[in-house]
Coordinates of C-alpha atoms in Angstrom, one line a residue:
A1 CA 18.9 -11.4 -1.5
V2 CA 17.9 -7.8 -2.1
K3 CA 20.4 -7.5 -5.0
E4 CA 19.0 -10.7 -6.6
R5 CA 15.5 -9.3 -6.2
Y6 CA 16.3 -6.1 -8.1
V7 CA 18.4 -7.9 -10.8
V8 CA 15.5 -10.2 -11.5
T9 CA 13.1 -7.2 -11.6
I10 CA 15.3 -5.3 -14.0
E11 CA 15.8 -8.4 -16.2
E12 CA 12.0 -8.8 -16.4
F13 CA 11.5 -5.2 -17.4
Q14 CA 14.2 -5.4 -20.1
G15 CA 12.8 -8.6 -21.5
G16 CA 9.3 -7.2 -21.6
A17 CA 8.0 -9.8 -19.2
G18 CA 5.7 -9.0 -16.4
L19 CA 2.3 -9.7 -15.1
D20 CA -0.9 -9.1 -17.1
A21 CA -2.9 -6.7 -15.0
G22 CA -6.1 -8.7 -15.6
G23 CA -4.8 -12.1 -16.4
A24 CA -4.4 -15.4 -14.7
E25 CA -1.1 -14.4 -13.2
R26 CA -2.7 -11.6 -11.1
S27 CA -5.4 -14.0 -10.0
A28 CA -2.7 -16.5 -8.9
L29 CA -1.0 -13.8 -6.8
A30 CA -4.2 -12.9 -5.1
D31 CA -5.2 -16.5 -4.5
S32 CA -1.8 -17.2 -3.0
A33 CA -2.2 -14.2 -0.6
I34 CA -5.6 -15.4 0.5
G35 CA -4.2 -18.9 1.0
V36 CA -1.4 -17.5 3.2
F37 CA -4.0 -15.6 5.2
A38 CA -6.2 -18.6 5.6
S39 CA -3.3 -20.6 7.0
H40 CA -1.9 -17.7 9.1
P41 CA -4.8 -15.4 10.2
L42 CA -2.4 -13.5 12.4
G43 CA 0.1 -13.1 9.6
A44 CA 3.0 -15.0 8.3
G45 CA 5.4 -12.3 9.3
T46 CA 7.2 -9.7 7.2
A47 CA 8.5 -11.3 4.0
G48 CA 6.3 -14.3 4.8
Y49 CA 4.4 -14.0 1.5
P50 CA 7.4 -14.5 -0.8
A51 CA 8.8 -17.2 1.5
L52 CA 5.6 -19.2 1.4
T53 CA 4.5 -18.6 -2.2
G54 CA 7.6 -18.0 -4.2
Y55 CA 6.1 -14.8 -5.6
E56 CA 7.7 -11.4 -4.8
W57 CA 4.5 -9.7 -3.6
P58 CA 0.8 -9.9 -4.3
H59 CA 0.6 -6.5 -6.1
N60 CA -2.1 -5.4 -3.8
L61 CA -1.4 -3.5 -0.5
L62 CA -4.3 -5.0 1.4
L63 CA -3.5 -8.5 0.3
E64 CA 0.1 -8.1 1.3
V65 CA -0.8 -6.7 4.7
V66 CA -3.4 -9.4 5.4
S67 CA -1.0 -12.2 4.3
E68 CA 2.1 -10.9 6.1
L69 CA 0.6 -9.0 9.1
G70 CA -2.8 -10.7 9.5
L71 CA -5.9 -9.2 11.0
V72 CA -3.9 -6.9 13.3
G73 CA -2.0 -5.4 10.4
V74 CA -5.2 -4.8 8.4
A75 CA -6.8 -3.2 11.5
V76 CA -3.8 -0.9 11.9
L77 CA -3.7 0.1 8.2
L78 CA -7.5 0.8 8.2
A79 CA -7.2 2.8 11.4
L80 CA -4.5 4.9 9.8
L81 CA -6.5 5.6 6.7
V82 CA -9.7 6.3 8.7
G83 CA -7.8 8.5 11.0
I84 CA -6.4 10.5 8.1
A85 CA -9.9 10.8 6.6
V86 CA -11.4 12.0 9.8
T87 CA -8.6 14.5 10.4
L88 CA -8.9 15.9 6.9
R89 CA -12.6 16.2 7.2
R90 CA -12.4 18.1 10.5
A91 CA -9.7 20.4 9.1
A92 CA -11.7 21.0 5.9
R93 CA -14.7 22.1 7.9
G94 CA -12.7 24.4 10.1
P95 CA -11.7 28.0 9.4
G96 CA -9.0 28.7 6.9
L97 CA -6.7 26.3 5.0
R98 CA -9.8 24.6 3.4
R99 CA -8.2 24.5 0.0
E100 CA -4.9 23.2 1.2
V101 CA -6.5 20.4 3.2
I102 CA -8.7 19.4 0.3
G103 CA -5.7 19.4 -2.0
A104 CA -3.6 17.3 0.4
G105 CA -6.5 14.8 0.7
S106 CA -6.9 14.7 -3.0
L107 CA -3.2 13.9 -3.5
L108 CA -3.8 10.8 -1.3
V109 CA -6.3 9.3 -3.8
L110 CA -3.9 8.3 -6.6
P111 CA -1.2 6.7 -4.4
L112 CA -3.9 4.8 -2.5
T113 CA -5.4 3.6 -5.8
V114 CA -2.0 2.5 -7.1
A115 CA -1.3 0.7 -3.8
I116 CA -4.4 -1.4 -4.2
S117 CA -3.4 -2.4 -7.7
S118 CA 0.3 -2.7 -7.7
F119 CA 3.6 -2.5 -5.7
D120 CA 4.3 -3.7 -2.2
L121 CA 4.5 -2.1 1.2
N122 CA 8.0 -0.8 0.7
G123 CA 7.5 0.2 -2.9
N124 CA 4.6 2.5 -1.9
R125 CA 6.7 5.3 -0.5
T126 CA 4.5 7.8 -2.4
L127 CA 1.5 6.5 -0.4
W128 CA 3.3 7.0 2.9
F129 CA 4.5 10.4 1.9
A130 CA 1.0 11.4 0.9
C131 CA -0.4 10.2 4.2
G132 CA 2.2 12.4 6.0
L133 CA 1.5 15.3 3.8
A134 CA -2.3 15.0 4.4
L135 CA -1.8 14.9 8.2
A136 CA 0.6 17.8 8.1
A137 CA -1.7 19.9 6.0
A138 CA -4.5 19.2 8.5
Q139 CA -2.3 20.5 11.3
L140 CA -1.1 23.7 9.6
R141 CA -3.7 26.0 11.2
R142 CA -2.4 25.1 14.7

């Protein structure tokens, strides 16, 4: 199944096909994710979105989390992001390493923005790396 998924993706790139970032296709993906959440508020399970909709992923991290992991998944994701923000803020206000902490936090902005507009949970490895880097930078002064 994984091989088939990648072959289809490669063929779409080679053929120039793909989703229009602002078009009806993107809206259909979002509507499908909202529909999955409406019928499964606690989540449809991992890989539930493609199984129920026929689409690969909703191209929005929050919509994927809410459709597959439900309210609990969204709460955990938001807790992670808020925890990182609070940790970075405390570290930036503390003595030393202010530039490093602000830099690590700034590096998190782009992957988070991309995650909200494209890719899937697994395809956002850069986001997870940036989260870890931000937390590590905040702990350097210890």
